[in-house]
Amino acid sequence: MSQKNKHQLPTIKARILALKYLPLFLKEIWHTQPWMTATNVVLRLIRSVIPFLTLYLGKLIIDEVVLLINSHSTDTRHLLALIGMELALAMSSDILNRMTGLLDGLLGDLHANRSSIQIMQHAATLDLTQFEEPIFYDKLERARQQTVGRTALLAQTLAQVQDIITIGFLAGGLAVFSPWLILILVLSIIPGFFGEFYFNSQSYALSYQWTPQRRELDYIRYIGASNVYAKEMKLFSLSGFLTERFREVSAAYYLQNRKLAIRRAVWGALLAAVGTAGYYGAYAFIGIETIKGVITIGSLTFLAGSFRQLKASLEGILNRFTTISQGTLYLRDFFEFFDLRPEVISPPKPLPFPSVIQKGFVFENVSFKYPGAERWVFQNLNFTLKAGEKLAIVGENGAGKTTLVKLLTRLYDPTEGRILLEGRDLREYELGELQRHIGVIFQDYIRLMMTAQSNIAVGDIDELNNLDRIATAADRSLASALIKRFPDGLQQVLGRHFSGGVELSGGEWQKIALARAYMRDSDLLILDEPTAALDARAEYEVFQRFAELTKGKMALLISHRFSTVRMADRIIVIENGQLIESGSHQSLMDNKGRYAELFQLQARGYL
Ligand SMILES: Nc1ncnc2c1ncn2[C@@H]1O[C@H](COP(=O)(O)OP(=O)(O)OP(=O)(O)O)[C@@H](O)[C@H]1O
């Protein structure tokens, strides 16, 4: 796979460094729900003492039984008291396990919800440019995908703390008897630990390297099963093409994964055998010491039990350490995603948006190329969008019409030159305020598979529940006739994505989208191909209303339809990144330049 970037692989050092994200993560968890986190920690602390107490009680019980047998006594009160205590411990242990499990689950769910919201909120602050970079998407994908992984990480980290305390007690008990046992113990688990650490690194590396392919698989899965593409999938018989690509990529990933899984299983078995041998070595040693009379039978069970428990806990800790350090690498992706900062931002002391626009917008020597692209979309573009003017932009496909809208709304900033509003650079205004004062309906407007009400309210989402306003907007865009036909009126779910939804035609969707423009009382209204899908009558009506409703306001129209374009006060023609003509429909026709040529072409096409 060509996209495998070896140099991007996280090194051991990177993994250790990534541990620094753990405290940040715990802080996140704490903020998710402080009382739940605190209760969880306290319960785990209590739980961590129980194994030691249980083993010690076991020793006391066996010694008591031996004593009773040897002394031929029938006074079992002490024995029963001890057994009762062990019973109480066993029950508390179970209850504590269930409670911590419950809290882990609840906290995990809360954290997953919280972080999903944080990811969406942060993504919304980022630049459009960032969304166009595959590396950004990979990072976002890893941050998003690991939501479940982070939930597990929480349980693992808390269990780790619990086991470390348990180990402290058990190791104390063993050390009192013989420090050698501790040494045997450590030696028997170290090989297994390194094995786990190594294989976990490999598996993270694999999943890291394959993020682009996994994204591609998700994408193919989506296209292959999407209602949006179903008709083309059928008519172009794309299913075979897509499944073949899916098979190819998924099989390659499977093979890599399988190789690793097999190596992991084989080495895991060998290294575990070393650990088991260590345990039985220690067992033999304790057994011999008991026969020699150095320790009691109760101590034999206590030590053997402690040893077994210690081994299990230590293995747990070491294995968990590798899982946690792997988890922290994903945390790194998560926190790095939040470290991404947008570049298109408001200045520290922004200008207030002008209450009345008098001079309009001026493009001053604006040159622009998309980040990473070679080709200039504009070079030294100069024009003015005057106050109160309705300006249409004409240009062939790819001339840069939509790009111009993106620059006006500061989705991008010019590469060179500047755009002025009332004589001041757009970058001096507060970004959010600027964008709120401009209403844009893009060519590829968002089609929410939600109610008609929500779809129209997109134009000013704060007015979601203002039904009067929504109904008026629908009236103005001719969407109201459509809504009357819906069984659920404004509550009708649009699109076929969810049950009960109705699908709309292209023109019907466009009427809904146009209603958004009337939701906002914007100073500048931009319609990018607003009527492309409308029939001739609807187009005529839409524009009649549009002219009335935007009287005195600025509007920018982008259209390939000259019947639309000619309604504008002024038309500019863009070609090869330059403005080549500008004027009213009549003056441009009289000019007999490019506009007149394109107009004639279209007119002939209609004949
Ligand atoms: N995000 C992007 N990254 C890189 N290049 C882009 C991007 N978006 C558009 N372009 C390029 O910029 C040029 C202008 O695109 P734009 O969408 O502004 O054209 P347009 O005039 O609106 O075209 P159309 O009439 O087809 O809608 C095109 O050559 C296009 O390939």
XYZ file of C-alpha atoms and ligand atoms in Angstrom:
638
model
C 0.000 0.000 0.000
C 1.520 3.205 -1.165
C -0.149 5.249 1.545
C 1.619 3.455 4.326
C 3.846 6.057 5.864
C 6.418 4.290 7.921
C 7.766 7.561 9.300
C 4.381 8.349 10.749
C 4.404 5.305 12.983
C 4.317 6.029 16.680
C 7.612 5.033 18.271
C 7.999 3.627 21.777
C 9.051 7.115 22.834
C 5.897 8.560 21.319
C 3.872 6.008 23.230
C 5.507 6.904 26.510
C 5.050 10.599 25.719
C 1.422 9.970 24.890
C 0.898 8.935 28.516
C 0.841 12.635 29.313
C -2.659 12.702 27.827
C -3.909 10.377 30.549
C -4.274 13.073 33.240
C -6.023 15.293 30.684
C -8.349 12.431 29.919
C -9.083 11.824 33.597
C -9.821 15.519 33.956
C -12.276 15.185 31.058
C -13.929 12.262 32.824
C -14.108 14.207 36.044
C -15.806 17.103 34.259
C -18.217 14.677 32.646
C -19.748 13.808 36.035
C -17.727 14.607 39.185
C -19.801 12.714 41.747
C -19.928 9.554 39.667
C -16.189 9.641 39.110
C -15.494 10.215 42.807
C -17.854 7.407 43.881
C -16.271 5.069 41.379
C -12.763 5.782 42.699
C -13.783 5.367 46.336
C -15.580 2.062 45.652
C -12.569 0.765 43.772
C -10.276 1.707 46.637
C -12.420 -0.303 49.026
C -12.574 -3.162 46.537
C -8.802 -3.230 46.183
C -8.267 -4.423 49.790
C -10.692 -7.336 49.532
C -8.444 -9.932 47.815
C -5.841 -9.623 50.529
C -8.407 -9.822 53.319
C -10.076 -12.849 51.703
C -6.812 -14.715 51.392
C -5.825 -13.859 54.916
C -9.194 -15.003 56.255
C -8.718 -18.217 54.271
C -5.436 -18.789 56.045
C -7.041 -18.154 59.445
C -9.886 -20.556 58.624
C -7.570 -23.385 57.611
C -5.291 -22.855 60.609
C -8.388 -22.851 62.830
C -9.633 -26.112 61.273
C -6.228 -27.743 61.751
C -6.138 -26.485 65.320
C -9.633 -27.819 66.040
C -8.758 -31.210 64.549
C -5.468 -31.456 66.455
C -7.034 -30.326 69.756
C -10.163 -32.530 69.247
C -12.245 -29.482 70.104
C -15.841 -28.991 68.947
C -16.029 -25.292 69.727
C -16.548 -24.006 66.200
C -17.757 -20.523 67.084
C -14.521 -18.842 66.114
C -14.343 -20.882 62.913
C -17.908 -19.981 61.938
C -17.261 -16.330 62.706
C -14.299 -16.414 60.348
C -16.336 -18.145 57.636
C -19.103 -15.581 58.157
C -16.602 -12.787 57.645
C -15.327 -14.350 54.461
C -18.906 -14.686 53.245
C -19.507 -11.007 53.960
C -16.360 -10.128 52.059
C -17.339 -12.260 49.064
C -20.740 -10.583 48.959
C -19.329 -7.079 49.286
C -16.813 -7.858 46.599
C -19.589 -8.871 44.218
C -21.681 -5.815 45.028
C -18.683 -3.513 44.624
C -17.790 -5.123 41.286
C -21.282 -4.594 39.992
C -21.416 -1.017 41.241
C -18.083 -0.064 39.716
C -19.072 -1.835 36.483
C -22.322 0.109 36.450
C -20.559 3.407 37.105
C -17.947 2.644 34.441
C -20.715 2.019 31.939
C -22.710 5.116 32.837
C -19.662 7.347 32.927
C -18.500 5.884 29.636
C -21.859 6.642 28.007
C -21.886 10.174 29.360
C -18.336 10.732 28.223
C -19.065 9.289 24.767
C -22.002 11.688 24.376
C -20.030 14.612 25.681
C -17.037 13.974 23.463
C -19.216 13.445 20.370
C -20.737 16.859 21.023
C -17.319 18.381 21.620
C -16.039 16.911 18.349
C -18.989 18.326 16.403
C -18.666 21.700 18.105
C -14.962 21.923 17.473
C -15.287 20.753 13.876
C -17.744 23.619 13.339
C -15.097 26.175 14.332
C -12.518 24.911 11.851
C -11.753 26.289 8.423
C -13.239 24.855 5.291
C -9.669 24.289 4.124
C -9.066 21.930 7.000
C -12.031 19.828 5.969
C -10.529 19.419 2.547
C -7.332 17.842 3.831
C -7.268 14.044 4.000
C -4.909 14.175 6.997
C -7.485 16.217 8.867
C -10.143 13.671 8.044
C -7.957 10.837 9.257
C -7.410 12.628 12.532
C -11.089 13.400 12.890
C -11.900 9.815 12.061
C -9.551 8.447 14.707
C -10.836 10.924 17.291
C -14.421 10.043 16.439
C -14.002 6.320 16.129
C -12.251 5.897 19.405
C -15.188 7.160 21.428
C -15.911 3.575 22.433
C -12.207 2.901 22.943
C -12.039 5.792 25.357
C -14.889 4.362 27.391
C -12.919 1.141 27.757
C -9.833 3.161 28.573
C -11.610 4.711 31.503
C -12.517 1.328 32.998
C -8.981 0.114 32.342
C -7.349 3.071 34.016
C -9.524 2.799 37.095
C -9.023 -0.960 37.260
C -5.307 -0.296 37.034
C -5.326 1.893 40.115
C -7.400 -0.710 41.935
C -5.014 -3.533 41.033
C -1.932 -1.561 42.002
C -3.305 -1.125 45.506
C -4.295 -4.788 45.697
C -0.802 -5.726 44.659
C 0.702 -3.525 47.334
C -1.099 -5.531 50.021
C -0.439 -8.933 48.529
C 3.226 -8.223 47.811
C 3.618 -7.037 51.409
C 2.292 -10.384 52.595
C 4.576 -12.358 50.284
C 7.648 -10.286 51.106
C 7.176 -10.918 54.812
C 7.431 -14.626 54.089
C 10.107 -14.672 51.381
C 11.379 -11.938 49.069
C 12.456 -14.728 46.708
C 8.862 -15.343 45.832
C 8.596 -11.758 44.641
C 11.642 -12.236 42.434
C 10.268 -15.455 40.884
C 7.020 -13.667 40.332
C 8.548 -10.712 38.539
C 10.745 -12.932 36.367
C 7.848 -15.093 35.335
C 5.691 -12.266 34.084
C 8.190 -9.936 32.408
C 8.461 -11.933 29.138
C 4.694 -11.923 28.761
C 4.583 -8.201 29.370
C 7.107 -7.415 26.656
C 5.235 -9.698 24.292
C 1.984 -7.845 24.931
C 3.639 -4.471 24.658
C 5.233 -5.378 21.348
C 2.094 -6.818 19.812
C -0.099 -3.988 20.991
C 2.286 -1.519 19.353
C 2.108 -3.502 16.152
C -1.640 -3.595 16.205
C -1.951 0.149 16.825
C 0.580 0.775 14.055
C -1.460 -1.357 11.693
C -4.685 0.385 12.487
C -2.931 3.789 12.279
C -1.371 3.086 8.898
C -4.595 1.803 7.512
C -6.783 4.723 8.546
C -7.109 6.005 4.934
C -8.109 2.554 3.720
C -10.581 2.116 6.533
C -12.074 5.458 5.584
C -12.306 4.290 2.012
C -14.061 1.109 3.148
C -16.553 3.162 5.142
C -17.106 5.371 2.132
C -17.730 2.449 -0.212
C -20.053 0.866 2.335
C -21.954 4.130 2.536
C -22.234 4.612 -1.232
C -23.165 0.978 -1.759
C -26.061 1.121 0.664
C -27.195 4.725 0.331
C -30.683 5.592 -0.838
C -29.275 8.758 -2.378
C -27.157 6.813 -4.844
C -29.365 3.753 -5.227
C -30.752 4.732 -8.617
C -27.380 5.355 -10.214
C -25.949 2.263 -8.545
C -28.588 0.235 -10.361
C -28.614 1.938 -13.714
C -24.856 2.090 -14.037
C -24.526 -1.402 -12.484
C -21.967 -0.032 -10.070
C -22.446 -2.665 -7.431
C -19.848 -5.038 -8.889
C -17.309 -2.272 -9.308
C -17.730 -1.112 -5.736
C -17.857 -4.532 -4.112
C -14.732 -5.497 -6.022
C -12.914 -2.453 -4.655
C -14.240 -3.196 -1.174
C -13.124 -6.796 -1.434
C -9.660 -5.792 -2.581
C -9.031 -3.275 0.191
C -10.696 -5.277 2.950
C -8.871 -8.466 1.957
C -5.511 -6.693 2.078
C -6.319 -5.352 5.530
C -7.576 -8.737 6.694
C -4.360 -10.442 5.561
C -2.191 -7.977 7.436
C -4.353 -8.309 10.493
C -4.381 -12.095 10.328
C -0.600 -12.276 10.113
C -0.316 -10.194 13.235
C -3.068 -12.063 15.088
C -1.382 -15.424 14.443
C 2.033 -14.222 15.548
C 0.433 -12.729 18.601
C -1.370 -15.962 19.500
C 1.759 -18.119 19.106
C 4.040 -15.852 21.070
C 1.359 -15.230 23.663
C 1.060 -18.971 24.324
C 4.841 -19.406 24.664
C 5.293 -16.479 26.996
C 2.300 -17.483 29.108
C 3.921 -20.906 29.558
C 6.945 -19.206 31.143
C 4.627 -17.500 33.606
C 2.840 -20.737 34.468
C 6.164 -22.518 35.054
C 7.162 -19.699 37.415
C 3.970 -20.138 39.385
C 4.435 -23.850 39.852
C 8.087 -23.333 40.813
C 6.969 -21.026 43.591
C 4.223 -23.475 44.571
C 6.774 -26.268 44.948
C 8.954 -24.008 47.073
C 6.074 -23.111 49.407
C 5.004 -26.767 49.601
C 8.470 -27.878 50.672
C 8.643 -25.102 53.292
C 5.313 -26.295 54.715
C 6.475 -29.898 54.942
C 9.627 -28.697 56.677
C 7.336 -27.067 59.225
C 8.577 -23.543 58.516
C 5.023 -22.385 57.789
C 1.525 -23.575 58.639
C -0.910 -25.178 56.188
C -2.988 -22.004 56.428
C 0.053 -19.997 55.372
C 0.589 -22.430 52.502
C -2.852 -21.652 51.108
C -2.419 -17.959 51.837
C 0.932 -17.769 50.059
C -0.079 -19.936 47.120
C -3.280 -17.922 46.796
C -1.422 -14.639 47.138
C 1.107 -15.737 44.569
C -1.590 -16.740 42.098
C -3.540 -13.574 42.696
C -0.437 -11.427 42.480
C 0.559 -13.041 39.235
C -2.895 -12.455 37.790
C -2.981 -8.861 39.040
C 0.523 -8.084 37.835
C -0.179 -9.569 34.450
C -3.374 -7.573 34.398
C -1.478 -4.416 35.250
C 1.251 -4.951 32.710
C -1.111 -5.941 29.945
C -3.357 -3.094 30.820
C -0.372 -0.811 30.758
C 0.158 -1.648 27.106
C -3.532 -1.294 26.339
C -3.638 1.989 28.214
C -0.568 3.287 26.437
C -2.183 2.277 23.156
C -5.359 4.004 24.269
C -3.379 7.128 25.071
C -2.136 7.186 21.476
C -5.744 7.439 20.413
C -6.152 10.068 23.091
C -3.329 11.916 21.410
C -5.366 11.945 18.198
C -8.369 13.140 20.165
C -6.565 15.987 21.914
C -4.565 16.893 18.804
C -7.832 17.266 16.958
C -8.906 19.765 19.599
C -5.563 21.544 19.210
C -6.357 22.328 15.577
C -7.087 26.009 15.238
C -8.868 27.787 12.434
C -6.970 30.458 10.527
C -9.995 32.341 9.270
C -10.878 34.069 12.520
C -12.082 37.380 13.910
C -9.500 39.994 14.850
C -8.963 40.716 18.560
C -10.840 44.020 18.302
C -13.381 43.553 15.531
C -15.331 46.348 13.899
C -19.085 46.279 14.410
C -21.011 45.325 11.300
C -22.223 48.549 9.634
C -25.820 49.371 10.492
C -26.399 50.685 6.985
C -24.271 49.636 4.055
C -23.499 52.601 1.828
C -20.352 51.805 -0.078
C -20.924 48.101 -0.519
C -18.310 45.420 -1.065
C -15.186 46.042 -3.097
C -12.883 43.343 -4.467
C -9.464 44.956 -4.640
C -6.823 43.067 -6.635
C -8.104 39.801 -5.271
C -6.119 36.741 -6.259
C -6.971 33.335 -4.956
C -5.882 29.782 -5.246
C -7.120 26.910 -3.118
C -4.629 25.735 -0.499
C -2.379 23.134 -2.046
C -3.614 23.884 -5.575
C -1.363 25.124 -8.361
C -3.956 26.966 -10.385
C -5.078 30.491 -9.612
C -8.862 30.740 -9.582
C -8.661 34.555 -9.669
C -5.872 36.930 -10.455
C -6.215 40.605 -9.655
C -9.964 40.597 -9.620
C -11.493 44.030 -9.145
C -15.154 44.872 -8.891
C -17.688 46.527 -6.626
C -20.963 45.215 -5.315
C -22.766 48.470 -4.671
C -25.229 49.103 -1.863
C -28.721 48.096 -2.857
C -27.517 46.516 -6.061
C -28.591 43.190 -7.552
C -25.553 41.785 -9.246
C -25.415 38.665 -11.344
C -22.274 36.710 -12.069
C -21.900 34.838 -15.291
C -19.102 32.488 -16.176
C -18.521 29.043 -17.564
C -18.185 25.969 -15.365
C -15.195 26.289 -13.081
C -14.856 30.053 -13.715
C -14.870 30.647 -9.967
C -18.390 31.895 -9.254
C -18.942 29.769 -6.154
C -15.401 30.503 -5.027
C -16.226 34.182 -5.147
C -19.122 33.580 -2.764
C -16.834 31.662 -0.441
C -14.477 34.633 -0.372
C -17.283 37.109 0.293
C -18.490 35.060 3.232
C -14.942 34.457 4.493
C -15.104 30.726 4.186
C -11.703 31.423 2.667
C -9.548 34.521 2.689
C -7.986 35.863 -0.511
C -4.473 34.610 -1.184
C -3.564 38.137 -2.273
C -5.438 41.437 -2.292
C -8.426 42.214 -0.121
C -12.169 42.512 -0.019
C -13.535 45.668 1.532
C -16.846 46.360 3.173
C -17.525 50.064 3.692
C -13.860 50.657 2.931
C -12.544 48.279 5.597
C -11.050 44.832 5.066
C -13.563 42.031 5.705
C -10.974 40.533 8.047
C -11.467 43.487 10.417
C -15.087 42.536 11.128
C -16.328 39.948 13.559
C -16.523 36.763 11.523
C -19.760 35.382 12.949
C -21.509 38.730 12.615
C -20.367 39.105 9.014
C -21.661 35.663 8.171
C -24.942 36.289 9.954
C -25.550 39.394 7.831
C -25.101 37.493 4.605
C -27.664 34.938 3.538
C -26.360 32.303 1.158
C -28.098 29.467 -0.574
C -25.442 27.329 -2.167
C -25.796 25.158 -5.205
C -25.238 22.081 -3.054
C -27.383 23.265 -0.167
C -27.875 20.995 2.800
C -30.814 18.605 2.553
C -31.637 17.634 6.090
C -33.463 14.364 6.439
C -35.575 16.091 9.083
C -38.879 17.973 9.180
C -39.790 20.644 6.616
C -39.842 23.047 9.560
C -36.209 22.318 10.459
C -35.200 22.444 6.824
C -36.591 25.935 6.394
C -35.368 27.102 9.797
C -31.809 26.346 8.625
C -31.872 29.924 7.309
C -32.018 31.192 10.895
C -31.936 28.274 13.246
C -32.614 30.440 16.292
C -36.102 30.887 14.871
C -36.757 27.153 14.710
C -39.954 27.440 16.684
C -41.205 30.628 15.062
C -43.852 28.931 12.934
C -45.244 32.210 11.572
C -41.892 33.202 10.272
C -41.300 29.780 8.765
C -44.707 29.814 7.092
C -44.060 33.288 5.656
C -40.659 32.214 4.347
C -42.282 29.168 2.750
C -44.873 31.412 1.144
C -42.246 33.660 -0.340
C -40.257 30.826 -1.858
C -43.362 29.040 -3.211
C -42.709 26.149 -0.844
C -46.041 26.633 0.932
C -48.068 24.950 -1.816
C -45.835 21.949 -1.403
C -46.119 21.910 2.366
C -49.920 21.967 2.140
C -49.719 18.677 0.287
C -47.659 16.987 3.005
C -49.709 14.812 5.341
C -47.842 16.266 8.299
C -47.497 19.820 6.996
C -44.435 21.530 8.383
C -43.840 18.496 10.588
C -43.376 16.317 7.537
C -40.028 14.523 7.549
C -38.273 15.057 4.236
C -36.161 12.480 2.437
C -36.448 8.741 2.594
C -33.763 8.239 5.193
C -36.153 7.797 8.108
C -39.509 6.113 8.230
C -42.449 8.294 7.208
C -40.222 10.614 5.197
C -41.290 11.828 1.753
C -38.860 12.323 -1.087
C -38.959 15.598 -2.986
C -38.062 16.415 -6.549
C -35.025 18.582 -7.243
C -37.194 21.659 -7.801
C -39.228 20.983 -4.655
C -36.087 20.741 -2.575
C -34.946 23.974 -4.145
C -38.132 25.751 -3.070
C -37.537 24.552 0.484
C -33.933 25.748 0.307
C -35.021 29.104 -1.084
C -37.330 29.589 1.883
C -34.180 29.639 4.019
C -33.111 32.825 2.285
C -36.259 34.516 3.578
C -35.738 33.341 7.140
C -32.866 35.709 7.598
C -33.061 39.457 7.391
C -29.735 39.651 5.623
C -28.083 42.702 4.137
C -26.705 40.674 1.299
C -28.498 37.724 -0.167
C -26.541 35.333 -2.326
C -28.216 32.741 -4.448
C -25.900 30.297 -6.169
C -27.863 28.601 -8.941
C -31.101 29.115 -7.024
C -33.523 28.226 -9.744
C -31.615 25.647 -11.763
C -34.087 22.932 -10.850
C -37.217 25.045 -11.091
C -39.603 24.918 -14.000
C -40.076 28.032 -16.091
C -43.206 29.253 -14.324
C -41.783 28.696 -10.849
C -38.603 30.476 -11.848
C -40.542 33.458 -13.101
C -42.612 33.654 -9.916
C -39.626 33.175 -7.642
C -37.835 36.058 -9.245
C -40.782 38.352 -9.223
C -41.072 37.836 -5.504
C -37.362 37.969 -5.033
C -37.151 41.427 -6.604
C -39.991 42.702 -4.405
C -38.713 41.136 -1.236
C -35.155 42.282 -1.579
C -35.944 45.826 -2.602
C -33.166 48.119 -1.455
C -30.957 45.196 -0.410
C -27.904 43.789 -2.030
C -28.198 40.524 -3.840
C -25.778 38.364 -5.717
C -27.107 35.904 -8.228
C -25.155 33.159 -9.829
C -26.888 31.439 -12.645
C -26.386 29.780 -15.975
C -29.894 30.766 -16.946
C -29.942 34.050 -18.753
C -33.623 34.494 -18.053
C -32.580 34.763 -14.394
C -29.456 36.754 -15.000
C -31.097 39.449 -17.038
C -33.237 40.487 -14.061
C -30.149 41.768 -12.251
C -29.242 45.473 -12.184
C -25.769 44.640 -13.324
C -24.001 41.578 -14.640
C -20.336 40.722 -14.469
C -18.709 38.083 -16.634
C -15.765 36.146 -15.265
C -13.350 34.230 -17.429
C -9.886 32.861 -16.754
C -9.827 34.362 -13.303
C -10.519 37.881 -14.574
C -13.527 40.122 -14.892
C -13.984 40.589 -18.611
C -17.294 42.408 -18.873
C -19.633 44.326 -16.647
C -22.900 46.163 -17.247
C -26.665 45.829 -17.532
C -28.181 43.141 -19.722
C -28.926 45.698 -22.425
C -25.519 47.312 -22.411
C -23.788 43.925 -22.508
C -25.983 42.831 -25.383
C -25.170 46.040 -27.220
C -21.486 45.386 -26.567
C -21.686 42.129 -28.488
C -19.000 40.633 -26.284
C -18.842 37.302 -24.425
C -22.130 37.872 -22.595
C -23.997 38.532 -25.824
C -22.369 35.448 -27.345
C -23.374 33.202 -24.434
C -26.848 34.675 -24.387
C -27.337 33.991 -28.085
C -26.025 30.475 -27.674
C -28.555 29.751 -24.995
C -31.358 31.436 -26.873
C -30.560 29.309 -29.931
C -30.585 26.227 -27.736
C -34.124 27.056 -26.726
C -35.351 27.388 -30.274
N -12.146 23.030 -2.519
C -11.452 23.167 -3.643
N -10.151 22.854 -3.704
C -9.453 23.029 -4.841
N -9.964 23.501 -5.969
C -11.259 23.836 -5.974
C -12.072 23.678 -4.815
N -13.318 24.094 -5.113
C -13.283 24.497 -6.412
N -12.052 24.335 -6.915
C -11.626 24.713 -8.266
O -11.770 26.103 -8.403
C -12.305 26.427 -9.675
C -13.535 27.291 -9.513
O -14.557 26.522 -8.932
P -15.998 27.116 -8.617
O -16.772 26.076 -7.935
O -15.838 28.434 -7.961
O -16.546 27.321 -10.092
P -17.986 27.812 -10.577
O -17.739 28.975 -11.461
O -18.885 28.006 -9.426
O -18.408 26.539 -11.440
P -19.865 25.952 -11.815
O -20.480 26.854 -12.819
O -19.507 24.657 -12.417
O -20.631 25.843 -10.552
C -12.562 25.107 -10.383
O -11.508 24.914 -11.299
C -12.522 24.071 -9.302
O -11.942 22.901 -9.767
